[in-house]
GROMACS .gro file of N, CA and C in nm:
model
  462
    1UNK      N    1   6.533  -4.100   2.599
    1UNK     CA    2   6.430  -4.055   2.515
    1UNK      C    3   6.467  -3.920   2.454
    2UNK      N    4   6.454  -3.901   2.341
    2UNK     CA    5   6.470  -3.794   2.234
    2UNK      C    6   6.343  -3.700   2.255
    3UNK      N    7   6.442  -3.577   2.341
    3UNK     CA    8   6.332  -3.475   2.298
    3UNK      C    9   6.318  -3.386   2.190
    4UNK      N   10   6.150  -3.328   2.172
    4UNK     CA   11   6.198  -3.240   2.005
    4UNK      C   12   6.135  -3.126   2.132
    5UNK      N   13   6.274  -3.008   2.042
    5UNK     CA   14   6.204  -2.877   2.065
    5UNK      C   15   6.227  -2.804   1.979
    6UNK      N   16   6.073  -2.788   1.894
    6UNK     CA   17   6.000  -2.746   1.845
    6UNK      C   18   5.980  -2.613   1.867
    7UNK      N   19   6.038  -2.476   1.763
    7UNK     CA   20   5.989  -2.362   1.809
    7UNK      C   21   5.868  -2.283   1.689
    8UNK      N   22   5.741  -2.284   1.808
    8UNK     CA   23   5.641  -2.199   1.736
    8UNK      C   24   5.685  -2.076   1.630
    9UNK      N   25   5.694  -2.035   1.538
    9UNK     CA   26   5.747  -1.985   1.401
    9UNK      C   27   5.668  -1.830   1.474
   10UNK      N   28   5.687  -1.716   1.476
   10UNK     CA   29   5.613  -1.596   1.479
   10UNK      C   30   5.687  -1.481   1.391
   11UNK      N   31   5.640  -1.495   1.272
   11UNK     CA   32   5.644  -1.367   1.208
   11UNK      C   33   5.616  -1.348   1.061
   12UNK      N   34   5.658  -1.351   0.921
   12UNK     CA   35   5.633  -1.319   0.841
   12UNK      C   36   5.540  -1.429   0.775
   13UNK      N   37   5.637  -1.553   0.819
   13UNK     CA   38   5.582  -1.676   0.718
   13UNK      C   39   5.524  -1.776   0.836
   14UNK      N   40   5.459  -1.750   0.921
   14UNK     CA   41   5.371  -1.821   1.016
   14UNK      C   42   5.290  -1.798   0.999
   15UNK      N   43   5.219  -1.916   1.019
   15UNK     CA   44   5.067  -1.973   1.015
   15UNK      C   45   4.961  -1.921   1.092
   16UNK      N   46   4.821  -1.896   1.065
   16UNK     CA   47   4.738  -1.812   1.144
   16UNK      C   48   4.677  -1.726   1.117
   17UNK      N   49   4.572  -1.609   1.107
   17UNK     CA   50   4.563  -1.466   1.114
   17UNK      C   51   4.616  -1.398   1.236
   18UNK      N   52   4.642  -1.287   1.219
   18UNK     CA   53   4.660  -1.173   1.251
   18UNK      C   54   4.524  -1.084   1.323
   19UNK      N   55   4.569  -0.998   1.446
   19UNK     CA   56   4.455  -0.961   1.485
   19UNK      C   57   4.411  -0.916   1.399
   20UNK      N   58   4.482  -0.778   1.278
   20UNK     CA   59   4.469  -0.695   1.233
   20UNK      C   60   4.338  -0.760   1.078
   21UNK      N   61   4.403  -0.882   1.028
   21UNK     CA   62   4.315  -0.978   0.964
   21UNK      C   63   4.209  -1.000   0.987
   22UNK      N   64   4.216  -1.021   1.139
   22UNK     CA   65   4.044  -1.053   1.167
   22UNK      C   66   3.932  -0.968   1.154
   23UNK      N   67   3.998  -0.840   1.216
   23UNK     CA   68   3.918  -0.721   1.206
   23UNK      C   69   3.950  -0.677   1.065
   24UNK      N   70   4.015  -0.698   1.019
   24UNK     CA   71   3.944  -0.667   0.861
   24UNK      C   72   3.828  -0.775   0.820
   25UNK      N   73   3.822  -0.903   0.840
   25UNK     CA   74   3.739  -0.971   0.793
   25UNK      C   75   3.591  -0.955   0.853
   26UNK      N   76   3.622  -0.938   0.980
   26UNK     CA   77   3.495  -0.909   1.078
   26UNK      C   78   3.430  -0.730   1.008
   27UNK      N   79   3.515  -0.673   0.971
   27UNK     CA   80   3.457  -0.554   0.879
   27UNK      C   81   3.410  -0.601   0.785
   28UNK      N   82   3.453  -0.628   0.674
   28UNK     CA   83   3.376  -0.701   0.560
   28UNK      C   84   3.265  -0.767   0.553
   29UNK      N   85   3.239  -0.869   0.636
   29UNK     CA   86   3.159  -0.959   0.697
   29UNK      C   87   3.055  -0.825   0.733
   30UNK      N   88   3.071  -0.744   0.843
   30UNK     CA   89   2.958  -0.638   0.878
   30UNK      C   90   2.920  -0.582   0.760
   31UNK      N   91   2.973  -0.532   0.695
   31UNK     CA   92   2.910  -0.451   0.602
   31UNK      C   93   2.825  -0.530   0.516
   32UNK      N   94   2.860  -0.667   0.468
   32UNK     CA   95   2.801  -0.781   0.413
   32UNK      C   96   2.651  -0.787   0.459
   33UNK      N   97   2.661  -0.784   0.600
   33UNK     CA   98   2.525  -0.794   0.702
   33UNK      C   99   2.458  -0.681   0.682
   34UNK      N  100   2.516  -0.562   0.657
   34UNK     CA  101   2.411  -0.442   0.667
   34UNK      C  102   2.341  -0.416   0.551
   35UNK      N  103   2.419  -0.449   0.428
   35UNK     CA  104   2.369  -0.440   0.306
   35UNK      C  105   2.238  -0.525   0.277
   36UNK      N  106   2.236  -0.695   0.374
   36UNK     CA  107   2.110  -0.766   0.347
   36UNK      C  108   2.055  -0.738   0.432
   37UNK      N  109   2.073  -0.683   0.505
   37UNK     CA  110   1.954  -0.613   0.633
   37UNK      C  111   1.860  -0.505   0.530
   38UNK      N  112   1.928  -0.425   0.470
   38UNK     CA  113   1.894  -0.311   0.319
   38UNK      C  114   1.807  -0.367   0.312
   39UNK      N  115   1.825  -0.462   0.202
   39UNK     CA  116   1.752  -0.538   0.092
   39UNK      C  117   1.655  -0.581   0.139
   40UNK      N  118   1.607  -0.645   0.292
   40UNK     CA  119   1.562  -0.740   0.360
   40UNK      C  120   1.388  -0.627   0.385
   41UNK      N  121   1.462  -0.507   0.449
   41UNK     CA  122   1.407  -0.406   0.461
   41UNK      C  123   1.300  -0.327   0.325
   42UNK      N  124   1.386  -0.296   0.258
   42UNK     CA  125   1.330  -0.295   0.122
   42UNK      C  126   1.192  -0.344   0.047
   43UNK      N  127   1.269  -0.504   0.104
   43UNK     CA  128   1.184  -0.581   0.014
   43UNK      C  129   1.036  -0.593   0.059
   44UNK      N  130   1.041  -0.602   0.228
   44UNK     CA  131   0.955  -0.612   0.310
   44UNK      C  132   0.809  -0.484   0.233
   45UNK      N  133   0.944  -0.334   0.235
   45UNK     CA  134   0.816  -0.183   0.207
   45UNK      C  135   0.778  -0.236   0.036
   46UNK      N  136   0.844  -0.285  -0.024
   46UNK     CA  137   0.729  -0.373  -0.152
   46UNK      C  138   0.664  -0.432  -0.130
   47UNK      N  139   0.656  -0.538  -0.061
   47UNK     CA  140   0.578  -0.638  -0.043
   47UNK      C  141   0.439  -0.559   0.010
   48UNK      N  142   0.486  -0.483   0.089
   48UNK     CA  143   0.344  -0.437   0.180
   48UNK      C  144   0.298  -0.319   0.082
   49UNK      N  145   0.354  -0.232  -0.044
   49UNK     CA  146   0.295  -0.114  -0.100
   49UNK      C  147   0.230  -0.245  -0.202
   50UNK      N  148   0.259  -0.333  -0.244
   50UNK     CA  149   0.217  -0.467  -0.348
   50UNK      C  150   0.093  -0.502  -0.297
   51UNK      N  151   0.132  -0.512  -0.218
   51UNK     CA  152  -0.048  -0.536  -0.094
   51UNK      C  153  -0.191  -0.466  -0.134
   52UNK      N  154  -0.110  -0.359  -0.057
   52UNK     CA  155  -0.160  -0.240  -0.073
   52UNK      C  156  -0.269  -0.156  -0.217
   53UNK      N  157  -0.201  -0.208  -0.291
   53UNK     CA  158  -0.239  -0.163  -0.405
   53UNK      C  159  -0.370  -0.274  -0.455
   54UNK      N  160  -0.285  -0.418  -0.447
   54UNK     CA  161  -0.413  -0.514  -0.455
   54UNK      C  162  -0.528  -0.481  -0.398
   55UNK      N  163  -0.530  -0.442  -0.265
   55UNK     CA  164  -0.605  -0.439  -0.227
   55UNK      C  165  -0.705  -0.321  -0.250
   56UNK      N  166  -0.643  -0.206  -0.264
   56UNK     CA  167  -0.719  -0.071  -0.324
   56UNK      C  168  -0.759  -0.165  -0.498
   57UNK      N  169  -0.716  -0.214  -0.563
   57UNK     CA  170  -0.798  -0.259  -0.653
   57UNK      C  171  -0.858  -0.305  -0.618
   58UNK      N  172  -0.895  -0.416  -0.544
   58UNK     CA  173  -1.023  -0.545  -0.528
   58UNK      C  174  -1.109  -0.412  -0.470
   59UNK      N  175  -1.082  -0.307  -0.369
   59UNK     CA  176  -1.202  -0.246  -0.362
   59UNK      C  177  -1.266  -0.189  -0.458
   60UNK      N  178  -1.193  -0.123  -0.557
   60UNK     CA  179  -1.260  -0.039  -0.655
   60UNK      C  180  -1.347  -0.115  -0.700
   61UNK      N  181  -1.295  -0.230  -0.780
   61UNK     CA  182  -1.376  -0.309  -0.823
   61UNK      C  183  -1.485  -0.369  -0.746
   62UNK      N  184  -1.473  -0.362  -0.630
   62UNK     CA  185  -1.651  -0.349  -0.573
   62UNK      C  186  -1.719  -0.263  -0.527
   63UNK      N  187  -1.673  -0.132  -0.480
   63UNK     CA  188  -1.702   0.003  -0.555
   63UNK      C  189  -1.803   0.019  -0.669
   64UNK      N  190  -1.742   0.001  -0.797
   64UNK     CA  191  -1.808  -0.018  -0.915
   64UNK      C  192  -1.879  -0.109  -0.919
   65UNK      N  193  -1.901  -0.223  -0.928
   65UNK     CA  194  -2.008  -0.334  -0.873
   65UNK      C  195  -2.141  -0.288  -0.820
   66UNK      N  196  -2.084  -0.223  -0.705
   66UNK     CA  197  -2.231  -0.170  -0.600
   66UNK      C  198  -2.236  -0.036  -0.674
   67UNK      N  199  -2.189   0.029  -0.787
   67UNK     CA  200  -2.217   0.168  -0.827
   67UNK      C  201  -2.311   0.143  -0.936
   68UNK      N  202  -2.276   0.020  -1.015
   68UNK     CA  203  -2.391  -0.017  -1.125
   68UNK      C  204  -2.514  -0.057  -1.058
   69UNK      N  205  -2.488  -0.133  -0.963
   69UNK     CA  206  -2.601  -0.170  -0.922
   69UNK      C  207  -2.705  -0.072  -0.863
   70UNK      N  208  -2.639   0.024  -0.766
   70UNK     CA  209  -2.747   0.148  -0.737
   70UNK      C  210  -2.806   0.231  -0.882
   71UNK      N  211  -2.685   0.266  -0.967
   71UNK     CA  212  -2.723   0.321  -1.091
   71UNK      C  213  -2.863   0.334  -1.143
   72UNK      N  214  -2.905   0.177  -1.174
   72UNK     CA  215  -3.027   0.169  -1.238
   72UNK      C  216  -3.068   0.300  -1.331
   73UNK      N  217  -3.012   0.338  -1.407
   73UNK     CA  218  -3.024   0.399  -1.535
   73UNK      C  219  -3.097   0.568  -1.475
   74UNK      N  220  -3.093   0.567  -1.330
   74UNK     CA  221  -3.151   0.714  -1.249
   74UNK      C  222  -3.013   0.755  -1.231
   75UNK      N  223  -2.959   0.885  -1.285
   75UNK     CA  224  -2.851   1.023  -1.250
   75UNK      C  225  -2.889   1.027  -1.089
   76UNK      N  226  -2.976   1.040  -1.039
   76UNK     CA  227  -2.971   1.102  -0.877
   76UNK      C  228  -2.873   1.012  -0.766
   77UNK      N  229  -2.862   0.922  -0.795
   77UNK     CA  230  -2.777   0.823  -0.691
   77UNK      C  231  -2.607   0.804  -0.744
   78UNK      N  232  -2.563   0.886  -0.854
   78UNK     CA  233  -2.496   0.897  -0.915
   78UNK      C  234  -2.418   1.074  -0.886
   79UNK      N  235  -2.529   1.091  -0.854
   79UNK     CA  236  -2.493   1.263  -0.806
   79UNK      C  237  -2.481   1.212  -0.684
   80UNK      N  238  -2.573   1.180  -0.564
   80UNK     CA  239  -2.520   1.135  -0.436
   80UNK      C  240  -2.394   1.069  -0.421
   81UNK      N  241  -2.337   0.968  -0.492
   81UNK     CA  242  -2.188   0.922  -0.489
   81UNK      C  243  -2.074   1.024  -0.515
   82UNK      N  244  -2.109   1.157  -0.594
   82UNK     CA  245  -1.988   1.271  -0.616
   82UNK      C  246  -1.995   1.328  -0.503
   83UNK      N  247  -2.114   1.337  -0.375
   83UNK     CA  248  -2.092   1.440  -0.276
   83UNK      C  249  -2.193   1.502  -0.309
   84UNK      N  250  -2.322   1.505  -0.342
   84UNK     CA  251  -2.401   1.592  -0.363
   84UNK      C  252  -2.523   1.576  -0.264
   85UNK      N  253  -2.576   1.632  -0.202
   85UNK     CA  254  -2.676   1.627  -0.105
   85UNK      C  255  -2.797   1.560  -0.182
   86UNK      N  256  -2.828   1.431  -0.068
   86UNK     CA  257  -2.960   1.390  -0.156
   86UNK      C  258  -3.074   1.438  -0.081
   87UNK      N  259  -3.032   1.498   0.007
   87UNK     CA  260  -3.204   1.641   0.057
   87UNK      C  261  -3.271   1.656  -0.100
   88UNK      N  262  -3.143   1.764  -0.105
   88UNK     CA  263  -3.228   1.826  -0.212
   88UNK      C  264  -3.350   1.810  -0.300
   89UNK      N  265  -3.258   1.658  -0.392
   89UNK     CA  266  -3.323   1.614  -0.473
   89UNK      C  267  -3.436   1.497  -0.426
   90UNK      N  268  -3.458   1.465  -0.283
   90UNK     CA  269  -3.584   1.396  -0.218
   90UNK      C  270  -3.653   1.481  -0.227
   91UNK      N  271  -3.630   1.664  -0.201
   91UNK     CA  272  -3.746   1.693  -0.158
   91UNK      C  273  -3.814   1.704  -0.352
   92UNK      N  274  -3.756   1.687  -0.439
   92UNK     CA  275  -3.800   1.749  -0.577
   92UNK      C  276  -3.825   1.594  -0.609
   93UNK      N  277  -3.792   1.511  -0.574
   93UNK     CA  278  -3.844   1.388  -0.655
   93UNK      C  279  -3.801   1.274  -0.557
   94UNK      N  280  -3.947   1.266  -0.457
   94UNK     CA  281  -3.923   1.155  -0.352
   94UNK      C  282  -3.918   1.034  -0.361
   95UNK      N  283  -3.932   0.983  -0.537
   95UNK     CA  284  -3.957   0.841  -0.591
   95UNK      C  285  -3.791   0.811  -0.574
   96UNK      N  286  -3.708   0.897  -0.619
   96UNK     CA  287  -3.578   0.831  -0.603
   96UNK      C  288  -3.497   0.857  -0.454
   97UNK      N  289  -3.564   0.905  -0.357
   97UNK     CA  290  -3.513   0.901  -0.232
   97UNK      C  291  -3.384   0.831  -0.195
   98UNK      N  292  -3.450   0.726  -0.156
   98UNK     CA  293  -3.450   0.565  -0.141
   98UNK      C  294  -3.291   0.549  -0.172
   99UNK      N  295  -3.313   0.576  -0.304
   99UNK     CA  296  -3.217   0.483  -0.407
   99UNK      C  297  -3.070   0.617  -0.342
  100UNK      N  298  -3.134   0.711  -0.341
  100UNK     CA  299  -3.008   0.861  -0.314
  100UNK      C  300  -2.925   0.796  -0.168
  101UNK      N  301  -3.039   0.781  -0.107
  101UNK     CA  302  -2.965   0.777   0.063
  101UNK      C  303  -2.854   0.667   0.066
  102UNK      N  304  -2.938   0.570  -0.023
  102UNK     CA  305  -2.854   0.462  -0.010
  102UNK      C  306  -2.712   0.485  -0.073
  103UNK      N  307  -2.657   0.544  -0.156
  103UNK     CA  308  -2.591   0.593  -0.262
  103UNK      C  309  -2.508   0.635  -0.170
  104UNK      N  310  -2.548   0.775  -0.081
  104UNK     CA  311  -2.472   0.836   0.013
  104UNK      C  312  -2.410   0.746   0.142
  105UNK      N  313  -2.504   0.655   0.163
  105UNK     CA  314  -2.423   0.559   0.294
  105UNK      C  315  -2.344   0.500   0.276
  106UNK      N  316  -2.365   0.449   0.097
  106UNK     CA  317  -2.255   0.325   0.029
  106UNK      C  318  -2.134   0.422   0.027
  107UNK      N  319  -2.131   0.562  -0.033
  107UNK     CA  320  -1.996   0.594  -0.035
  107UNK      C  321  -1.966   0.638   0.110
  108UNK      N  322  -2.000   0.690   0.253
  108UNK     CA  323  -1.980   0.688   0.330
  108UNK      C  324  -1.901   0.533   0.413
  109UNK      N  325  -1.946   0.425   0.375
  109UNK     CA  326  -1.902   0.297   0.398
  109UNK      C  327  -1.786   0.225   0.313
  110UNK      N  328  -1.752   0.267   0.190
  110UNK     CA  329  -1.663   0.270   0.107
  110UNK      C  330  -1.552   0.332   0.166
  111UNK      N  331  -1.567   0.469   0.181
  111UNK     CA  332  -1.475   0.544   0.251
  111UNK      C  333  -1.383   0.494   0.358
  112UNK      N  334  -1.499   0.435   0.448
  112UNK     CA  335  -1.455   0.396   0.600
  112UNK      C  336  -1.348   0.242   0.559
  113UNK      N  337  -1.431   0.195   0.470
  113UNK     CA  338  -1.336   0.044   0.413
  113UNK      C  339  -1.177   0.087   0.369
  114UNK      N  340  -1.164   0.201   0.307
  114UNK     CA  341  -1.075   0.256   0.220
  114UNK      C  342  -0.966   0.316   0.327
  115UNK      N  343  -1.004   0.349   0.413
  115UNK     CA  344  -0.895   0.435   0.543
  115UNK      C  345  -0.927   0.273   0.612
  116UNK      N  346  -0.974   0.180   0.642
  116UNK     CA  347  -0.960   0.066   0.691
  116UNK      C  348  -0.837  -0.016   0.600
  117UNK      N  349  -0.873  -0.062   0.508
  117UNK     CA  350  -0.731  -0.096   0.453
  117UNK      C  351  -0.665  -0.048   0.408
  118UNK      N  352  -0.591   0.116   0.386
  118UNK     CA  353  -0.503   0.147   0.312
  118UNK      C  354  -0.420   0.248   0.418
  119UNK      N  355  -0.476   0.291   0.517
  119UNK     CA  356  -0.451   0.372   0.622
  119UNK      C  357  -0.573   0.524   0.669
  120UNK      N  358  -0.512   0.559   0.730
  120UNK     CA  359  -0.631   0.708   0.751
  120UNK      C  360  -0.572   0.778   0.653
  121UNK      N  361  -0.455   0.818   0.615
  121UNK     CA  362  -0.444   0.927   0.511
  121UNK      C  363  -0.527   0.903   0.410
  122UNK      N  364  -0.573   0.751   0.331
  122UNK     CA  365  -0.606   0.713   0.212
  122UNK      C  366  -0.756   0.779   0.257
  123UNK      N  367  -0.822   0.829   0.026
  123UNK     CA  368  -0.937   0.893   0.051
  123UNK      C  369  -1.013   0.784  -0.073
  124UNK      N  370  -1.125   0.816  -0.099
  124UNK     CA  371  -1.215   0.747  -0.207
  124UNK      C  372  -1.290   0.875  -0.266
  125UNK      N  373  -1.320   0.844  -0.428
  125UNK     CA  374  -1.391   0.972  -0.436
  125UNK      C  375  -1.475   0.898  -0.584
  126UNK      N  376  -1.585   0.939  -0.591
  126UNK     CA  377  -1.657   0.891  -0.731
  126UNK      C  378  -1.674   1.041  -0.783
  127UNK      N  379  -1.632   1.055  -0.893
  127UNK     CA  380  -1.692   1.150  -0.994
  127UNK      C  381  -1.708   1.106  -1.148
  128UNK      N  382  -1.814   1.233  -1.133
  128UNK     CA  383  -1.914   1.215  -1.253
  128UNK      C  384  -1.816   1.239  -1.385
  129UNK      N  385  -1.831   1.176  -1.474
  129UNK     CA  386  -1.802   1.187  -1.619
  129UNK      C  387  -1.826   1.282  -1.744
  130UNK      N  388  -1.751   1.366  -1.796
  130UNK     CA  389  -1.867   1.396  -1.912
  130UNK      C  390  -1.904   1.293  -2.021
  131UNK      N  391  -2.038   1.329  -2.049
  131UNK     CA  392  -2.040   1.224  -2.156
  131UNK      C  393  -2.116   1.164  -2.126
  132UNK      N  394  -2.218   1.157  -2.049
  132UNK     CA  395  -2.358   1.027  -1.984
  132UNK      C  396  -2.402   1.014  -1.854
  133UNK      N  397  -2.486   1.017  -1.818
  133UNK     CA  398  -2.539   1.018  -1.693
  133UNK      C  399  -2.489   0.908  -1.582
  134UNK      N  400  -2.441   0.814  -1.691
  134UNK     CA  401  -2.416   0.701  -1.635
  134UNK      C  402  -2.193   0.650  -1.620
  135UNK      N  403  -2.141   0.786  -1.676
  135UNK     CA  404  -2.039   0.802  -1.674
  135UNK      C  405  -1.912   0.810  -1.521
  136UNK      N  406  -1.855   0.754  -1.499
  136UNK     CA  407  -1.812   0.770  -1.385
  136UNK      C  408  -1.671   0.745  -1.365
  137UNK      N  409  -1.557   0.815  -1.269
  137UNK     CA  410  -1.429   0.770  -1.260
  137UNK      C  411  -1.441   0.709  -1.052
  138UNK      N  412  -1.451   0.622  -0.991
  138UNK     CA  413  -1.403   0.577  -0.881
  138UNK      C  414  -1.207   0.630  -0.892
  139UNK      N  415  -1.194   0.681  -0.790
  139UNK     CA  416  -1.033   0.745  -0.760
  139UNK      C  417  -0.994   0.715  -0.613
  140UNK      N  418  -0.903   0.620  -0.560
  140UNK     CA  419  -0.870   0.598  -0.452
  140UNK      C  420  -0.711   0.638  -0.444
  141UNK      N  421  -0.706   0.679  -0.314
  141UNK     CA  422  -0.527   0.760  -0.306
  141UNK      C  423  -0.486   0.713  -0.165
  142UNK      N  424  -0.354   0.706  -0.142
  142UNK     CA  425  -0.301   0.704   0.011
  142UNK      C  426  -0.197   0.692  -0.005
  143UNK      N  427  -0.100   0.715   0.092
  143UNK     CA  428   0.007   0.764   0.104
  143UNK      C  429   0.136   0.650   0.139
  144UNK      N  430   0.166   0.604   0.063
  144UNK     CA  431   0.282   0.484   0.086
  144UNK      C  432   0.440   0.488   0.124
  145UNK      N  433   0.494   0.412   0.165
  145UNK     CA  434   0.659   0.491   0.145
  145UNK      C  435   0.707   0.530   0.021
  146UNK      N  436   0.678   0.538  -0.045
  146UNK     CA  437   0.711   0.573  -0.179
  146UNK      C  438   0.651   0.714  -0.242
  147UNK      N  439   0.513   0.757  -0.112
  147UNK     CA  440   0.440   0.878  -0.196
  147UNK      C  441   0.307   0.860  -0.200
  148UNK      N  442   0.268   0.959  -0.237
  148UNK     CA  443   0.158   0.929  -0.310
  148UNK      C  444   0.051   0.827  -0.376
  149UNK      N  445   0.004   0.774  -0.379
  149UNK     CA  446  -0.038   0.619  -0.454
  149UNK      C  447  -0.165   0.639  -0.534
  150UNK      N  448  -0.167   0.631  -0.625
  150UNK     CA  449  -0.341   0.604  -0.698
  150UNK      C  450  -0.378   0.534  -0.751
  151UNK      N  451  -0.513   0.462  -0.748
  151UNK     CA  452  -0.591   0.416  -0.856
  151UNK      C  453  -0.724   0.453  -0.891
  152UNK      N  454  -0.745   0.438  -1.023
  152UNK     CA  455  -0.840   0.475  -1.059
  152UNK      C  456  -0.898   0.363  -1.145
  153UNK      N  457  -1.077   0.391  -1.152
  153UNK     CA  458  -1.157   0.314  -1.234
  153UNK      C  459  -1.257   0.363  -1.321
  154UNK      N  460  -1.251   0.399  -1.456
  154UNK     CA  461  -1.345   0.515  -1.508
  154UNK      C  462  -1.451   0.407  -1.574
   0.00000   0.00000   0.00000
């Protein structure tokens, strides 16, 4: 019987990688991985400031909703939504009481909604307009990875 002996080839023109190959490829390959880890990361702090923002809109917009509706064509519940004490103006005109307190709890409860979905840094603020009694900007803010954040509804 015919034996073959066959010698394994080792050096220039043999078949295979090289340790030195691998660990270059296994580098490449890592860095490949860290870069979509990046992106992955990234995409995630959009997704959630995208959120975020929706969601500070859908409040404004019911904000304003419940701001027309207290409105009713009376300035005093309109001054209670900027921060203004509705003592005062109960004790000078107790017909619109009522309508003040409520004004003050709604933006007190607004508030609490507003640091509920946007975080504790985030604030809410209604101010008055020039130009009409019935004039108004809703302004919501909080603090995202990106900064700062606002919206507004005049």
């Amino acid at each position: 019987m015919p034996v073959n002996h066959r010698r394994h080839r080792s050096g220039p023109g043999a078949g295979g990688m090289t340790l030195v190959e691998t660990l270059v490829a296994t580098l490449v390959f890592s860095i490949g991985l860290a870069g979509i880890a990046t992106l992955l990361v990234q995409g995630l702090q959009t997704q959630r400031d995208a959120a975020r923002e929706s969601g500070a809109a859908t409040l404004l917009a019911g904000i304003g909703e419940e701001i027309r509706a207290l409105h009713g064509g009376d300035p005093g519940p309109l001054a209670a939504l900027s921060g203004a004490d509705p003592a005062e103006r109960c004790r000078t005109a107790p017909a619109s009481c009522t309508r003040e307190t409520t004004a003050a709890e709604a933006l007190t409860r607004w508030r609490a909604r507003v640091r509920e979905a946007l975080g504790a840094s985030a604030s809410a603020a209604v101010e008055p307009l020039a130009g009409g009694a019935a004039a108004y900007r809703v302004r919501i803010q909080w603090t995202g990875h990106r900064g700062e954040q606002r919206v507004a509804l005049a």
